[in-house]
Structure formats: structure tokens, C-alpha cells
Short mmCIF file of N, CA and C and ligand atoms in Angstrom, two decimals:
data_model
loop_
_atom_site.label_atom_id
_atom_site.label_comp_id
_atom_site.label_asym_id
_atom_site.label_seq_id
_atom_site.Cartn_x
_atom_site.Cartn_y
_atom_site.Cartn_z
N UNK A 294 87.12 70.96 -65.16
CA UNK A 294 87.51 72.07 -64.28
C UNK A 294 86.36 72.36 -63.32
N UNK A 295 86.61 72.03 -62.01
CA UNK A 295 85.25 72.38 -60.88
C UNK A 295 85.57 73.59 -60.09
N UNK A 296 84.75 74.32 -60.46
CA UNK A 296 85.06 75.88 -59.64
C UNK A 296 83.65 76.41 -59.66
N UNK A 297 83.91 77.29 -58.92
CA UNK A 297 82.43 78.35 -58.73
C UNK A 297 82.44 79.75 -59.13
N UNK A 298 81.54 79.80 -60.40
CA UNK A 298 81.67 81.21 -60.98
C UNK A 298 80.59 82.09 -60.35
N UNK A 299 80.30 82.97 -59.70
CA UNK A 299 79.92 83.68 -59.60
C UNK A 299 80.11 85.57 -59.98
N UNK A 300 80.97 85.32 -61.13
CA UNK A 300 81.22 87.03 -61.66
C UNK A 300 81.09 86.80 -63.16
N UNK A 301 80.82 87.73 -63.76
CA UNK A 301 81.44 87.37 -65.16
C UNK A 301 82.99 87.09 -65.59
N UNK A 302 82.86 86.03 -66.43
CA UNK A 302 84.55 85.84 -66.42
C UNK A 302 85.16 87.71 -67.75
N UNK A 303 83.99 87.96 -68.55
CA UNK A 303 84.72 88.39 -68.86
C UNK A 303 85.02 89.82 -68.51
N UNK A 304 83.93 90.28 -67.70
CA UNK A 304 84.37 92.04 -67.10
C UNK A 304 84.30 92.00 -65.67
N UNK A 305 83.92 91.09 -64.95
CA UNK A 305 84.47 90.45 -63.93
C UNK A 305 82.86 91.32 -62.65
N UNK A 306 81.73 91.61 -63.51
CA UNK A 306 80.89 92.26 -62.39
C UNK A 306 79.86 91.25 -62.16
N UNK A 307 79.56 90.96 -60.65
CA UNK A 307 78.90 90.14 -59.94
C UNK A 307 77.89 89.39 -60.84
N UNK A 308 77.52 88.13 -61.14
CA UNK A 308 77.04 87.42 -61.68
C UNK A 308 75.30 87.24 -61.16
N UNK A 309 74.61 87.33 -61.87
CA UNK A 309 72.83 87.18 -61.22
C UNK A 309 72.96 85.39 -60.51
N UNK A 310 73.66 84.66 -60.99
CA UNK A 310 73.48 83.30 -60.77
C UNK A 310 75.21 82.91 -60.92
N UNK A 311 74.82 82.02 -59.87
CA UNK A 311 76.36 81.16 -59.13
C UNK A 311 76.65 79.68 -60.42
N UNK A 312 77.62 79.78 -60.77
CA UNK A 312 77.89 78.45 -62.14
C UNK A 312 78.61 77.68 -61.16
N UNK A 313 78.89 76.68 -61.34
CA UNK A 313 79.55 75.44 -60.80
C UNK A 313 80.60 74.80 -61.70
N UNK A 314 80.76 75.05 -63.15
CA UNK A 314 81.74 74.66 -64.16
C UNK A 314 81.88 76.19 -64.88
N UNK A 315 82.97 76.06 -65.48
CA UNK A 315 82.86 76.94 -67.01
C UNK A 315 81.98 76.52 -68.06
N UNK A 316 81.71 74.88 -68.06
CA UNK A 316 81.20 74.59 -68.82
C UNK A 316 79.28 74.94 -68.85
N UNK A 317 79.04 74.70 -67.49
CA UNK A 317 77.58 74.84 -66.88
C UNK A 317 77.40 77.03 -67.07
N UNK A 318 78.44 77.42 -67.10
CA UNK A 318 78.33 78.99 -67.68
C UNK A 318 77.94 79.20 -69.01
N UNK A 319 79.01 78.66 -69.46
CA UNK A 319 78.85 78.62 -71.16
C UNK A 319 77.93 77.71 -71.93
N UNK A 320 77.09 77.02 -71.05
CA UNK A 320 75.71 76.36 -71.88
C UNK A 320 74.63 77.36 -70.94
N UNK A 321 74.76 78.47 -70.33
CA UNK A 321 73.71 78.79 -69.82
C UNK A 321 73.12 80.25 -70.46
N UNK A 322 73.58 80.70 -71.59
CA UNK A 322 73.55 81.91 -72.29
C UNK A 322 73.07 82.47 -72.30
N UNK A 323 73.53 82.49 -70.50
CA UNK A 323 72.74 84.09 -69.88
C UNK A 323 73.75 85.02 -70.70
N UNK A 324 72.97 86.42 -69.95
CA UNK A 324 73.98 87.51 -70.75
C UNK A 324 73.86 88.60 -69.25
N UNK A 325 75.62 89.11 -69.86
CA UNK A 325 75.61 90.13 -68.41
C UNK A 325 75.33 91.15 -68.19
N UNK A 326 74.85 91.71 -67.29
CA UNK A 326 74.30 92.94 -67.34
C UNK A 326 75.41 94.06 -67.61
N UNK A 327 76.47 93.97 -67.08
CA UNK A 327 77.44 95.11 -67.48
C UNK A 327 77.70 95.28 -69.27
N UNK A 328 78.96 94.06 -69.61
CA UNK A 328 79.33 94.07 -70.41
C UNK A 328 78.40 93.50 -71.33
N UNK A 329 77.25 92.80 -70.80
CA UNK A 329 76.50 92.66 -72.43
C UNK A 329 76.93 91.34 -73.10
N UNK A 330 78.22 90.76 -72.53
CA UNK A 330 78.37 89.52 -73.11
C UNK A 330 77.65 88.17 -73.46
N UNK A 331 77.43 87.42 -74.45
CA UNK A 331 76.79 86.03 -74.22
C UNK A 331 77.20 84.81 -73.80
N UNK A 332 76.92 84.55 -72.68
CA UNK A 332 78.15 83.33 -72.41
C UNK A 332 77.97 82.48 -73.13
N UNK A 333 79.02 81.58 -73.80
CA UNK A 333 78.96 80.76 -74.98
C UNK A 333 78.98 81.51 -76.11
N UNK A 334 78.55 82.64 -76.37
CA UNK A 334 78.48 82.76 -78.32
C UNK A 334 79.44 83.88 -78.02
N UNK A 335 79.37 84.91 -77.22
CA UNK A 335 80.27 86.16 -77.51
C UNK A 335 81.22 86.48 -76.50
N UNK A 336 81.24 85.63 -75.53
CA UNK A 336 81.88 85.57 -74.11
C UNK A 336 83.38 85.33 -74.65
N UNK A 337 84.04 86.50 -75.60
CA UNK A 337 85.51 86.68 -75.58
C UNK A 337 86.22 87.67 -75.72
N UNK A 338 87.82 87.54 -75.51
CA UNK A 338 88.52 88.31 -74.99
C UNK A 338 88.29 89.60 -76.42
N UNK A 339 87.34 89.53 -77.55
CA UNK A 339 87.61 90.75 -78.26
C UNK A 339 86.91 91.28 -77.64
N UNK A 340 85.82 90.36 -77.48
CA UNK A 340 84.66 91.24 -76.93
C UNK A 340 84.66 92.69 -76.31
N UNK A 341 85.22 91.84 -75.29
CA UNK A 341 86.17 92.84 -74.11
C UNK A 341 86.49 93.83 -74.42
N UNK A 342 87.86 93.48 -75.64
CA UNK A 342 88.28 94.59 -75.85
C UNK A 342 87.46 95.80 -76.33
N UNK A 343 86.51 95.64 -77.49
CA UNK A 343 85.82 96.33 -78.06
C UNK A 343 84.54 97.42 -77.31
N UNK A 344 84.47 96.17 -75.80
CA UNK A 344 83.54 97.05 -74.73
C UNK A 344 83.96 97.90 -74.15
N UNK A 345 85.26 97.42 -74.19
CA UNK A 345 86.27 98.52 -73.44
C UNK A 345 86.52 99.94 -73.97
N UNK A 346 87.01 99.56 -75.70
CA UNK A 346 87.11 100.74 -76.81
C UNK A 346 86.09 101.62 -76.79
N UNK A 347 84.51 100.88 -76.41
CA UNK A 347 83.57 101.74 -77.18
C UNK A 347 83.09 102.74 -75.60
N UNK A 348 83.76 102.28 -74.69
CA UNK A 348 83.62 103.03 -73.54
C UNK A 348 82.72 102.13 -71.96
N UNK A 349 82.98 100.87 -71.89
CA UNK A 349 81.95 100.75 -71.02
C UNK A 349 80.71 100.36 -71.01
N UNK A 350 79.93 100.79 -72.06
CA UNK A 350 78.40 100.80 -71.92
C UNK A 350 77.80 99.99 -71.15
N UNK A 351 77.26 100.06 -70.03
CA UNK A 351 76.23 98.72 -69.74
C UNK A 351 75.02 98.36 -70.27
N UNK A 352 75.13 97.37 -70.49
CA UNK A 352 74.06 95.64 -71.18
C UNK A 352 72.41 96.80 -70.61
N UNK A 353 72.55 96.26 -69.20
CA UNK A 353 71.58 96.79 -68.29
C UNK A 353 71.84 98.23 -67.32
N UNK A 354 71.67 99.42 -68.05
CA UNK A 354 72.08 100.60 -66.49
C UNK A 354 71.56 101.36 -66.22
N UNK A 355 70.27 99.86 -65.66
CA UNK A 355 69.62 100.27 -63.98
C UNK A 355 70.20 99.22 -63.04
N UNK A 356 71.44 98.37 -63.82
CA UNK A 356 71.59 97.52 -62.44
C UNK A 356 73.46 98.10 -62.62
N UNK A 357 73.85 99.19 -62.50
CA UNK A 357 75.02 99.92 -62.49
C UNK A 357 74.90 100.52 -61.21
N UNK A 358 75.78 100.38 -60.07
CA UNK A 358 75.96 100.97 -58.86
C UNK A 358 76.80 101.96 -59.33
N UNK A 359 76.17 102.74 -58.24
CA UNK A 359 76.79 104.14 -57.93
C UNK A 359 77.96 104.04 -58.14
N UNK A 360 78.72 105.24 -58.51
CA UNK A 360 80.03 105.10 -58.07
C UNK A 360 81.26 103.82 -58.88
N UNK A 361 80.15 103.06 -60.02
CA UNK A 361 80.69 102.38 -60.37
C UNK A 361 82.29 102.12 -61.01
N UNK A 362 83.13 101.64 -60.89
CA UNK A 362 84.27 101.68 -61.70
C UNK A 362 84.57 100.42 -62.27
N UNK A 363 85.35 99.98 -63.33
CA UNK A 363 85.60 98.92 -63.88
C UNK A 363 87.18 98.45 -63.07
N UNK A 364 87.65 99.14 -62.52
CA UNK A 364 88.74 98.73 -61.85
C UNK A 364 88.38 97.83 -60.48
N UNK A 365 87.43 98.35 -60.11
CA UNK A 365 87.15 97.54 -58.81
C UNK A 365 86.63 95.76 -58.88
N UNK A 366 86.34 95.71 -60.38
CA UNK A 366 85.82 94.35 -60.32
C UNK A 366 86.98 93.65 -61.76
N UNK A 367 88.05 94.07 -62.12
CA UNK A 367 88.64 92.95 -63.09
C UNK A 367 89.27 92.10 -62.34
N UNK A 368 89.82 92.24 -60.72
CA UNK A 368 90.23 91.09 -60.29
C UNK A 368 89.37 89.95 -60.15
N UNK A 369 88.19 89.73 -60.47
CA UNK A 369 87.42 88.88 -60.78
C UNK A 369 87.03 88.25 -61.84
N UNK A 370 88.18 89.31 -63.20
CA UNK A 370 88.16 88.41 -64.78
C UNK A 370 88.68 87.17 -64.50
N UNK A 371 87.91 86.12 -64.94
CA UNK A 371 89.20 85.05 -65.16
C UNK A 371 89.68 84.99 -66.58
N UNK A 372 91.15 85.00 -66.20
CA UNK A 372 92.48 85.04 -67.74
C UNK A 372 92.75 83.74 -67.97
N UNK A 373 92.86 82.95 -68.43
CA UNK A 373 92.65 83.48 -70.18
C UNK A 373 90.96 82.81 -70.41
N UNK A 374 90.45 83.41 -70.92
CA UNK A 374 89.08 83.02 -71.19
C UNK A 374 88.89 82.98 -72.47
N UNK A 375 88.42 81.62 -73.06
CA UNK A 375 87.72 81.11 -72.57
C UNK A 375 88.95 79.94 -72.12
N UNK A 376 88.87 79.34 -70.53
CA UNK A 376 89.99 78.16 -70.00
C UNK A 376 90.02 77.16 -71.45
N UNK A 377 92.04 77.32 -71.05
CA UNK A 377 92.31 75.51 -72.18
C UNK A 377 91.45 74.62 -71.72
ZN1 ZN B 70 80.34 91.02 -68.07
#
């Protein structure tokens, strides 16, 4: 699969670094500043859910913009994650 990730696939907020595969994401286990995810070990859809349940929290929030909302960036989840 050749695509260009630049968001998190799984809360969908702007990525520090541009991926070139899913696969080149998920061996790079960075982690995101919003959701806190690990790409490769925890980068899934419970995850999500559970970030979602517990309210949001960000990973990192000093890198949370103003005004932030989680609606403005899920059109940038990619579904179904992790890709068949
Ligand atoms: Zn994230």
C-alpha cells in the first residue's frame, strides 16, 4: 500500500513526520502527541476508543492548539486501522 501519512491514522492530528507506507509508520514507534498512541504496539481502534472514554487527554499539551476540537481532525482517521 503506497500512500503518504502525514496525520495520525488513529485520532487523525497532524503528524511531526510525513510516512510513505503504513508499514514505514508502524516500524517507526513514534508516538502521538494528541492521542498518545504507539504506532505499531498500541496504534488501535480500542485504543481510540478508550482515549475517547477517558476524555481526550493529550500525550503532549503544550503542542494542543487553541481552540482545539477533535472534530476538526477525524476526517483524517484512516478506517479501518490497522489496513487489511
Ligand atoms: Zn493520535
Amino acid at each position: 500500500m503506497s500512500v503518504s501519512i502525514n496525520h495520525c491514522p488513529i485520532c487523525g492530528f497532524k503528524a511531526d513526520e510525513s510516512y510513505t507506507s503504513v508499514l514505514e509508520l508502524r516500524c517507526s514507534y513514534d508516538i502521538c502527541d494528541c492521542c498518545g498512541c504507539e504506532y505499531g504496539h498500541d496504534d488501535d481502534l480500542k485504543f481510540y476508543a478508550d482515549w475517547v472514554k477517558d476524555g481526550c487527554v493529550w500525550f503532549e499539551a503544550k503542542a494542543q492548539p487553541q481552540g482545539w476540537t477533535l472534530d476538526d481532525q477525524v476526517r483524517n482517521q484512516i478506517r479501518p486501522w490497522p489496513p487489511k
